[in-house]
Structures are given as structure tokens and as C-alpha cells.
Coordinates of C-alpha atoms in Angstrom, one line a residue:
M1 CA -11.5 -14.8 -21.2
R2 CA -13.6 -11.8 -21.9
M3 CA -14.9 -10.2 -19.1
Y4 CA -15.3 -6.1 -20.0
P5 CA -19.1 -5.8 -22.0
D6 CA -19.8 -2.8 -22.0
Q7 CA -16.9 -0.2 -25.1
V8 CA -19.5 2.4 -24.8
A9 CA -19.4 3.1 -20.8
R10 CA -15.7 3.1 -21.0
Q11 CA -15.9 5.8 -23.2
K12 CA -18.6 8.2 -21.6
R13 CA -16.3 8.6 -18.0
Q14 CA -15.7 11.5 -17.0
K15 CA -12.5 13.4 -16.2
G16 CA -12.3 13.7 -12.5
H17 CA -14.8 11.2 -11.9
I18 CA -14.4 7.4 -10.0
Y19 CA -15.0 4.3 -11.1
T20 CA -14.5 0.6 -10.2
Y21 CA -12.3 -1.1 -12.6
L22 CA -11.8 -4.8 -12.0
C23 CA -13.6 -6.6 -9.1
R24 CA -14.6 -10.4 -7.8
S25 CA -18.5 -9.8 -7.6
G26 CA -20.8 -7.8 -7.5
G27 CA -19.6 -5.2 -11.0
G28 CA -21.8 -3.1 -12.8
Q29 CA -22.4 -1.8 -16.5
G30 CA -18.4 -1.5 -17.5
V31 CA -16.8 -3.2 -14.7
I32 CA -14.7 -6.6 -15.3
T33 CA -16.0 -8.5 -12.9
Y34 CA -13.3 -11.8 -12.3
P35 CA -14.6 -13.9 -10.0
P36 CA -11.8 -16.3 -9.3
L37 CA -9.9 -13.2 -7.8
G38 CA -9.1 -14.1 -4.1
Q39 CA -10.2 -12.7 -1.1
G40 CA -8.1 -9.9 -0.2
G41 CA -7.1 -6.6 -1.5
F42 CA -4.8 -5.9 -4.7
G43 CA -1.0 -6.3 -3.7
V44 CA 0.3 -4.6 -6.9
V45 CA -1.1 -2.6 -9.6
C46 CA 1.4 -1.4 -12.6
V47 CA -0.1 -0.6 -16.2
T48 CA 1.7 -0.2 -20.1
E49 CA 1.2 2.2 -21.9
D50 CA -1.5 0.9 -23.7
S51 CA -3.2 0.4 -20.8
T52 CA -2.2 -3.3 -19.8
L53 CA -3.0 -3.6 -16.2
Y54 CA -1.2 -5.9 -14.3
V55 CA -2.1 -6.8 -10.6
V56 CA -1.6 -8.9 -7.5
D57 CA -4.5 -10.4 -5.6
Y58 CA -3.9 -12.4 -2.8
E59 CA -3.7 -16.1 -4.4
W60 CA -0.2 -14.6 -4.8
R61 CA -0.8 -14.6 -8.5
L62 CA 0.1 -11.9 -11.2
L63 CA -2.9 -11.8 -13.4
K64 CA -2.4 -9.6 -17.2
V65 CA -6.1 -7.7 -18.3
S66 CA -5.7 -6.6 -21.2
P67 CA -7.3 -2.9 -22.5
Q68 CA -10.0 -4.4 -23.8
G69 CA -11.0 -6.7 -21.1
D70 CA -9.3 -9.9 -21.2
V71 CA -8.4 -11.3 -17.9
T72 CA -5.7 -13.9 -17.4
H73 CA -3.4 -15.8 -15.0
F74 CA 0.1 -14.5 -15.9
A75 CA 1.9 -15.5 -12.9
G76 CA 2.2 -17.6 -9.8
K77 CA 0.8 -20.9 -8.7
E78 CA -0.1 -22.4 -5.2
G79 CA 3.1 -24.8 -4.6
G80 CA 4.9 -24.4 -8.1
T81 CA 8.6 -24.5 -8.6
G82 CA 10.6 -21.9 -7.0
A83 CA 13.3 -22.5 -9.8
D84 CA 14.4 -20.8 -12.5
D85 CA 13.7 -21.6 -16.9
V86 CA 9.9 -22.6 -16.1
Q87 CA 6.8 -21.0 -17.8
A88 CA 5.3 -18.3 -15.1
T89 CA 2.0 -19.5 -14.7
E90 CA 3.9 -22.9 -13.2
A91 CA 6.4 -20.3 -11.1
A92 CA 6.0 -20.3 -7.3
I93 CA 6.0 -16.3 -6.9
G94 CA 5.7 -14.5 -3.3
R95 CA 5.1 -11.2 -1.7
V96 CA 5.1 -8.8 -4.8
P97 CA 5.0 -5.4 -4.1
Q98 CA 5.7 -4.0 -6.8
C99 CA 6.1 -4.9 -11.0
A100 CA 7.1 -3.0 -14.1
V101 CA 7.4 -3.5 -17.7
D102 CA 10.1 -2.5 -20.0
G103 CA 9.4 -1.3 -23.9
A104 CA 10.0 -4.8 -25.1
G105 CA 7.4 -6.5 -22.9
N106 CA 9.3 -8.3 -20.5
V107 CA 8.2 -8.4 -16.9
Y108 CA 9.8 -7.8 -13.7
L109 CA 8.6 -8.8 -10.1
V110 CA 9.7 -8.2 -7.3
D111 CA 9.9 -11.3 -5.1
Q112 CA 10.2 -10.3 -1.8
D113 CA 10.2 -13.7 0.2
S114 CA 13.1 -15.2 -2.3
R115 CA 14.8 -11.7 -2.1
R116 CA 14.9 -11.8 -6.1
V117 CA 14.1 -9.5 -8.8
R118 CA 12.3 -11.6 -11.0
K119 CA 11.8 -11.3 -15.3
I120 CA 9.1 -13.0 -16.9
D121 CA 10.0 -12.6 -20.7
T122 CA 7.6 -12.2 -24.0
T123 CA 7.0 -16.0 -24.4
G124 CA 6.3 -16.5 -20.3
I125 CA 9.7 -17.5 -19.1
I126 CA 10.4 -16.8 -15.4
T127 CA 14.2 -16.1 -14.3
T128 CA 16.0 -14.4 -11.4
F129 CA 16.9 -11.0 -12.7
L130 CA 19.2 -9.7 -9.8
E131 CA 19.2 -11.4 -5.8
T132 CA 19.3 -9.0 -3.5
E133 CA 19.1 -8.3 0.7
L134 CA 15.3 -6.9 0.4
P135 CA 14.4 -5.8 -3.0
S136 CA 10.9 -3.8 -2.6
G137 CA 10.5 -1.4 -5.4
V138 CA 11.4 -1.8 -9.4
A139 CA 10.9 0.5 -12.4
A140 CA 11.8 0.0 -16.0
D141 CA 12.7 2.1 -18.8
A142 CA 11.8 1.3 -22.5
E143 CA 15.1 0.7 -23.3
G144 CA 15.1 -2.0 -21.0
N145 CA 17.1 -0.5 -17.9
V146 CA 15.8 -1.5 -14.4
Y147 CA 15.4 0.2 -11.1
I148 CA 15.9 -1.5 -7.8
A149 CA 15.2 -0.2 -4.2
D150 CA 16.5 -2.3 -1.7
M151 CA 14.7 -1.3 1.9
S152 CA 17.2 -3.3 3.9
L153 CA 20.2 -2.1 1.8
H154 CA 18.9 1.5 1.9
Q155 CA 20.2 1.9 -1.9
L156 CA 18.6 2.8 -5.2
V157 CA 20.4 0.7 -8.3
K158 CA 20.4 0.8 -11.9
V159 CA 20.8 -2.4 -13.8
D160 CA 21.3 -1.5 -17.6
T161 CA 21.0 -3.9 -20.2
K162 CA 24.3 -5.1 -20.0
R163 CA 23.3 -6.2 -16.5
R164 CA 25.9 -3.8 -15.2
V165 CA 24.7 -2.4 -12.0
T166 CA 25.8 0.7 -11.0
I167 CA 24.4 2.4 -6.9
L168 CA 22.0 6.0 -8.0
A169 CA 21.8 6.5 -4.5
G170 CA 21.9 5.2 -0.9
A171 CA 25.0 4.0 1.2
K172 CA 24.8 0.2 1.4
N173 CA 23.3 -0.6 5.3
T174 CA 23.5 3.2 6.3
P175 CA 19.9 5.1 6.9
G176 CA 19.4 8.2 6.5
S177 CA 17.4 11.3 5.3
S178 CA 20.4 13.3 3.8
G179 CA 21.9 15.1 0.6
D180 CA 18.6 16.7 -0.9
G181 CA 19.6 19.1 -3.4
G182 CA 23.2 17.7 -4.2
P183 CA 24.6 14.2 -5.8
A184 CA 22.4 11.7 -5.4
K185 CA 25.3 9.1 -4.6
D186 CA 25.9 10.7 -1.7
A187 CA 22.5 11.0 -0.3
R188 CA 21.1 8.7 2.4
L189 CA 17.8 6.9 2.1
V190 CA 15.5 5.2 5.1
G191 CA 13.9 2.3 3.9
P192 CA 13.3 2.5 0.2
T193 CA 10.2 1.3 -1.6
F194 CA 8.2 1.6 -4.5
L195 CA 9.3 3.3 -7.7
A196 CA 7.7 4.9 -10.0
L197 CA 9.7 6.8 -13.4
D198 CA 8.9 9.5 -15.1
R199 CA 7.3 9.0 -18.7
K200 CA 11.2 10.7 -20.6
A201 CA 12.8 8.4 -17.7
N202 CA 14.7 11.6 -17.2
K203 CA 13.3 11.2 -13.1
I204 CA 12.6 8.2 -10.6
Y205 CA 10.5 8.9 -8.0
M206 CA 10.7 6.5 -4.8
T207 CA 9.0 6.3 -1.4
E208 CA 9.8 6.4 1.7
Y209 CA 7.1 4.6 3.9
V210 CA 8.2 5.7 7.6
T211 CA 10.4 8.9 6.9
P212 CA 7.6 10.1 5.2
H213 CA 9.0 11.2 2.1
V214 CA 9.1 10.7 -1.6
R215 CA 12.8 11.8 -2.7
V216 CA 13.0 12.1 -6.4
V217 CA 16.5 11.4 -8.4
D218 CA 17.3 13.1 -11.7
L219 CA 18.9 10.8 -13.7
T220 CA 20.4 13.4 -15.8
K221 CA 21.6 15.9 -13.5
E222 CA 22.9 12.4 -10.7
T223 CA 21.3 14.8 -8.3
I224 CA 18.3 14.2 -5.6
D225 CA 15.4 16.3 -4.3
S226 CA 12.6 15.4 -1.9
L227 CA 9.4 16.1 -3.4
H228 CA 7.6 19.2 -1.0
D229 CA 4.9 19.3 1.1
V230 CA 4.4 15.4 0.9
A231 CA 5.5 15.1 4.6
N232 CA 2.4 17.0 6.0
L233 CA 0.0 14.7 4.4
G234 CA -0.1 11.2 6.3
K235 CA 2.0 9.4 8.6
Y236 CA 3.2 6.8 6.0
V237 CA 3.3 7.2 2.2
M238 CA 2.6 4.2 0.5
D239 CA 3.4 4.9 -3.7
V240 CA 3.9 7.0 -6.1
A241 CA 2.6 7.7 -10.1
V242 CA 3.5 10.3 -12.6
D243 CA 1.5 11.0 -15.1
A244 CA 2.7 12.4 -18.8
Q245 CA 2.7 15.8 -17.6
G246 CA 4.9 15.4 -15.1
N247 CA 2.5 15.4 -12.0
A248 CA 3.1 13.1 -9.1
Y249 CA 0.2 10.9 -7.0
V250 CA 1.2 10.0 -4.0
A251 CA -1.0 7.2 -1.9
V252 CA -0.8 8.0 2.0
N253 CA -1.9 6.3 5.1
K254 CA -3.3 8.1 8.1
P255 CA -5.4 10.1 7.4
D256 CA -5.8 8.3 4.2
G257 CA -6.4 9.5 0.6
V258 CA -4.5 9.9 -2.7
W259 CA -2.9 13.3 -3.7
R260 CA -2.0 14.9 -6.8
I261 CA 1.7 17.1 -6.7
P262 CA 1.4 19.0 -9.8
S263 CA 4.7 19.5 -11.9
T264 CA 4.0 23.4 -11.2
G265 CA 5.2 23.3 -8.0
T266 CA 2.0 24.4 -6.4
G267 CA 0.7 23.0 -3.5
P268 CA -0.9 19.5 -3.0
R269 CA -4.5 18.7 -3.9
P270 CA -7.3 16.0 -3.3
V271 CA -7.6 13.3 -5.6
T272 CA -9.9 10.9 -3.4
A273 CA -10.9 10.1 -0.2
V274 CA -11.3 6.7 1.8
G275 CA -14.1 5.6 3.2
D276 CA -16.3 2.3 2.1
G277 CA -15.1 0.9 -0.2
T278 CA -17.9 1.2 -3.4
T279 CA -19.4 4.9 -2.7
G280 CA -18.5 7.7 -5.3
D281 CA -19.0 5.2 -8.4
G282 CA -19.9 7.7 -11.3
G283 CA -19.2 10.5 -9.7
P284 CA -16.7 13.2 -8.7
A285 CA -13.0 11.4 -7.3
I286 CA -12.9 13.8 -4.3
Q287 CA -16.0 12.5 -3.3
G288 CA -15.7 8.6 -3.7
H289 CA -13.9 6.4 -0.9
L290 CA -11.9 3.2 -1.2
A291 CA -12.1 0.6 1.4
K292 CA -9.6 1.2 4.0
S293 CA -6.0 2.7 2.7
P294 CA -4.5 2.6 -1.0
L295 CA -2.4 0.5 -1.1
T296 CA -0.5 1.0 -5.3
L297 CA -1.2 3.6 -7.9
A298 CA -0.4 3.1 -11.7
S299 CA -1.1 6.7 -14.2
T300 CA -1.5 5.9 -17.8
S301 CA -0.3 8.2 -20.6
S302 CA -3.8 9.8 -20.5
S303 CA -3.5 10.6 -16.7
D304 CA -5.8 7.6 -15.8
L305 CA -5.1 6.3 -12.4
F306 CA -5.5 3.4 -11.3
I307 CA -5.9 2.8 -7.2
S308 CA -5.4 -0.7 -5.9
D309 CA -7.3 -1.6 -2.7
L310 CA -5.7 -2.7 0.9
I311 CA -9.2 -4.8 1.7
Q312 CA -11.1 -5.0 -1.4
P313 CA -10.5 -7.2 -4.0
A314 CA -11.3 -4.0 -6.3
V315 CA -9.2 -1.5 -9.0
R316 CA -10.5 1.3 -9.2
L317 CA -10.1 4.1 -12.0
V318 CA -10.0 8.2 -11.9
S319 CA -10.5 9.2 -15.3
G320 CA -8.3 12.0 -16.1
A321 CA -6.9 12.9 -12.7
D322 CA -5.0 15.6 -13.7
T323 CA -7.7 17.6 -11.9
N324 CA -7.7 20.3 -9.4
A325 CA -10.6 18.9 -6.6
P326 CA -11.1 21.7 -4.3
L327 CA -10.2 21.3 -0.6
V328 CA -13.0 24.1 1.0
G329 CA -16.3 21.9 1.0
L330 CA -19.9 24.1 2.2
E331 CA -21.6 22.1 5.1
S332 CA -23.9 22.9 7.8
A333 CA -26.0 25.1 5.6
Q334 CA -29.6 26.8 7.4
A335 CA -31.4 29.7 6.9
L336 CA -33.2 31.4 9.9
P337 CA -36.0 31.3 10.0
P338 CA -36.7 28.3 8.2
S339 CA -39.8 30.2 6.0
I340 CA -40.9 33.6 5.8
P341 CA -44.8 34.5 5.8
A342 CA -46.1 36.3 2.1
G343 CA -45.9 39.3 1.6
Q344 CA -44.0 40.3 4.3
P345 CA -40.7 42.1 4.8
R346 CA -38.7 39.5 7.4
K347 CA -35.0 39.5 8.4
V348 CA -33.2 36.3 7.5
T349 CA -30.1 35.0 8.1
F350 CA -28.3 32.9 6.2
G351 CA -25.9 30.4 7.4
W352 CA -23.0 27.6 7.0
K353 CA -20.1 26.4 7.5
M354 CA -17.2 26.1 4.9
A355 CA -14.7 23.6 6.0
N356 CA -11.2 22.1 4.6
P357 CA -10.8 18.9 6.0
F358 CA -7.9 18.2 4.6
P359 CA -4.2 18.4 5.8
V360 CA -2.8 21.3 3.8
V361 CA -3.7 24.8 3.4
E362 CA -6.0 26.1 0.7
K363 CA -4.5 29.2 -0.2
A364 CA -6.1 32.9 -1.2
V365 CA -10.0 31.9 -0.8
T366 CA -12.9 34.1 -1.5
V367 CA -15.8 33.6 -0.4
T368 CA -19.3 35.2 -2.0
A369 CA -22.9 35.0 -1.1
A370 CA -25.2 36.0 -4.0
L371 CA -28.6 37.4 -2.4
P372 CA -32.1 36.6 -3.9
A373 CA -33.4 39.8 -6.0
G374 CA -35.7 42.2 -4.2
A375 CA -33.2 41.6 -0.5
T376 CA -32.0 44.2 1.2
Y377 CA -28.5 43.5 2.9
E378 CA -28.1 43.9 6.6
S379 CA -24.8 42.3 8.4
S380 CA -22.7 39.5 7.8
S381 CA -20.0 37.9 9.8
P382 CA -17.1 37.3 9.2
A383 CA -16.0 40.7 9.6
G384 CA -14.9 43.0 6.8
A385 CA -17.6 41.8 3.9
T386 CA -19.0 44.3 1.5
C387 CA -22.1 43.9 0.0
T388 CA -22.3 45.4 -3.7
N389 CA -25.2 44.5 -6.5
D390 CA -26.4 41.9 -3.6
L391 CA -23.1 39.8 -3.8
V392 CA -21.8 39.3 -0.6
T393 CA -17.9 39.0 -0.9
W394 CA -15.7 39.0 2.0
P395 CA -12.1 39.3 2.5
T396 CA -9.6 36.8 0.5
T397 CA -7.8 34.6 3.2
D398 CA -5.9 31.2 3.8
V399 CA -8.1 28.5 4.8
A400 CA -6.0 26.4 7.5
A401 CA -5.1 22.7 7.0
N402 CA -8.1 20.5 9.4
S403 CA -10.2 23.8 10.0
S404 CA -13.5 25.5 9.2
A405 CA -15.3 28.6 9.9
T406 CA -19.0 30.0 10.0
Y407 CA -20.5 32.5 7.6
D408 CA -24.0 34.2 7.8
V409 CA -25.3 37.2 5.8
T410 CA -28.5 38.9 6.8
A411 CA -31.0 40.3 5.0
S412 CA -34.3 41.8 4.4
V413 CA -36.5 39.4 2.5
T414 CA -40.2 40.0 0.7
R415 CA -41.6 36.7 -0.8
K416 CA -44.5 36.6 -3.3
T417 CA -46.7 33.5 -2.7
T418 CA -46.2 32.2 -6.1
D419 CA -41.9 32.4 -5.1
T420 CA -41.0 29.0 -3.2
A421 CA -37.8 30.0 -1.9
A422 CA -35.3 32.6 -1.4
T423 CA -32.1 31.1 -1.7
V424 CA -29.0 32.9 -0.7
K425 CA -25.9 31.0 -3.6
V426 CA -22.8 30.5 -2.2
N427 CA -19.3 30.1 -3.6
A428 CA -15.4 29.9 -2.6
T429 CA -12.9 30.1 -5.1
P430 CA -10.3 29.6 -6.8
A431 CA -11.2 26.1 -4.9
G432 CA -15.4 25.9 -5.7
I433 CA -17.6 24.1 -3.5
A434 CA -17.2 20.3 -2.4
P435 CA -19.8 19.0 -2.1
A436 CA -21.8 20.3 -5.0
A437 CA -24.6 22.4 -2.7
T438 CA -24.8 26.1 -2.8
E439 CA -27.7 27.4 -1.9
V440 CA -29.1 28.2 1.6
S441 CA -33.0 28.8 1.1
T442 CA -36.1 29.8 3.5
H443 CA -39.6 28.9 1.9
V444 CA -42.7 30.9 2.0
A445 CA -44.8 29.8 5.1

């Protein structure tokens, strides 16, 4: 079933912008619309190197979406059989928190209701791959090695191509958060959930929903550590994905959002926010909104980021999500007086609020304000600003998490009758401005 109407629309996607990729109804140009989708949100998203997407809807079906927009029913049937060696489309599957695809095209899905990881081979036959206590996450590499998290046993295991099972991290029925910086086999885990492999299969990322942490196992060195700064982003960690450059993306809840953790070790950056579920399509992802809570993530080799929605039947796409979104935004901008008489000098105060609504510090921010031509600088606040060639510059400072600060500049301005406004242009570097408003103006009376 071909549902992708417009290849040109795909090519016009801008880096760092958000789009609806798949939905049940109401999709516009370039959106895959598939009416048979269930009423609820999606339970899982995984994507292959060629951008084939797998999603589970709340009708307990696994759907396959080709890069060309073909949507097919891949597995799951209400009232189907739980037996092995049948076509996957005739099989009953329960809650599927995660699935994965190996290099040969075999699909592995976590079936929590039957407490097993199941395999669908390239002919569409489903079998039991591994039975375990409460599987929660699965990942697979190109060679066919499969990695499985069990949130009840508090363990991460590897199943190699000969079906040999090796415990990589965690002790059976022994929860804990110890071991960072040491051998993974000696570490303790707390309810490991979703998994993500980096592109070289050197590291496996593992969410701990309630701690909230993302633990990283180096498969080459056999060590474990925690992804820095994640615990400060939200009360719960929902999922993690890794792009081709090794940047990690983390979906969090309370407050909700998706964050990018650069591989360079610098602090986390926001990717998108949470709101009404439809806002922001075609615009910057940081100004776009999910419905309530981002549930699962998947990243392609080109750093496109797919985000499933907990509430709405839609998958959003952030195109080229490896951009550095700003933290600091400009809001509540105004000029007093709002208008000035033509031809007369008048003192005008241009004021605005710089806000950082995110739960991390934005470091080394410099705020500047460019005065209109012919203006004479009088004063400014906060204290410490200097004015050179009509450019007011405040000392570089760190902007605290969840904070705001009021700035203003007073200048003597004379406007001619032909002018429409006296405008101060505001900027903050390196964060930039979000939303994009950069001017505070007063008009000629």
C-alpha cells in the first residue's frame, strides 16, 4: 500500500526542523497517512540503515514502513496464535516495548506478555528466540548478535550467533546503581529498559527508567559508565537512540522532552519540547511539540530522529537532529514609550526578558543589543554593560537552569517622519535566540 505521495516534500526537509512522518489521519503533503492505525499512540519505533521503519500500534500489530512509504502489516493479530513456526501476521503479540533488526533482516521483538523475545525471520516466520523473566529491551548488530535487557532480573545479556548467552552487566535479582568506571560484569543495574547500539556496535546504551540514568557498556573494553547529565533532565528516562556521529538522544518525562547528548562530552541540548501534538510542523524542532510524552526514539545513519508519541497515533521526524538547539530565548520584549514624536529627541527604554526554561545551565552566554543609528546611549541594566559603536555588550555569564533575567537599554532617540520604527536588535551567543524574535521597536507618533 503506497501512502507516501510526494518525494519532493521529503527532499525539502530542513535540518533541525520537525515534521509529522506517519499518522492515522489528517496528514498533509509528504506525510504517510495510514487510516487502519489504532486510536492510541505508538508503542515502539525502530529503524534500519535504509530508513525502513517498524512501529507497533495499540491494536498490538507490528507495522513496517518502507522508505518509499509502503505500509504493511508485519506481525500481530488479535485472537491469533501464540505458537511458534507460524506466519507472524497470524501470531498474537502482546506488549512490545522494543524491537530490533539485525544485518540479515531478521526482526527481534520483546513480547512482554509471554515473557520472551521473539524472532521473525526473512520469510515472515515467528519463533521464540529467548525466554526470560521480564524482557524490556532488545538490540541487534549486523552480525546477528542480540542484546536483551530484563527489567525484573536487572540484567543485560548477549546472545551470540550460536545462541550462547553471556551476562554483560547486572546480577540476577540484585538491583543497584554501582559499578560505573569499572568492569560491566561487576556492575549493578536497576530495571534496565530500552537499549541502543552505536553504529560500530562498540557501545550499548541502556535506560534505567526510574533512577533515571542511561548506562553505557563499552563492549570492547567490557566496562560500564553513566551518560553524564541525564539525571538532571527529567524524573523518568523513556528511551535512548544513538546517531552515526555517536551523539545520544534521550527522551525524558517530567519535564517532557527530547535531549541530545553530544559525543564531544559537552552538556545536553534540547531537541524538541512537548505540547499539543501538532504544533511546529515544518519549523525548528525546539519550537515543535509532541502530545504528552515522547515514548521511543530511533536514529538513522543520516541523523534523522524518529519520535513516537505516547498519546497520539503519529510518528514525528526531526531532520538531521545533530544540530545545537539554543537554550536561551527572548520574550516579553517592549519599548517605553511605545511611540515617539517625529523630529524630537526622546529617551526610550528598550526592555526584554532572556529566559532559559530548560533544566540545564547554558554556559558562557553573551547578550548584546545594537542601538538604532543616531541614538545616544544613556544607561542599561543589569550593571556592567559597555557601549562601543552603538553596540551594548553585557559581560559573559552562565544562565542558570529554569531561570530568566530582565535586560533594558535606555537611549536618546530622534526619528524622522519617514522612519517607521526605532529598533534595538538583541542577540545572545553562543545560544542564539529562540524563538526567533530579535528586535524591540518603538514607532514614530
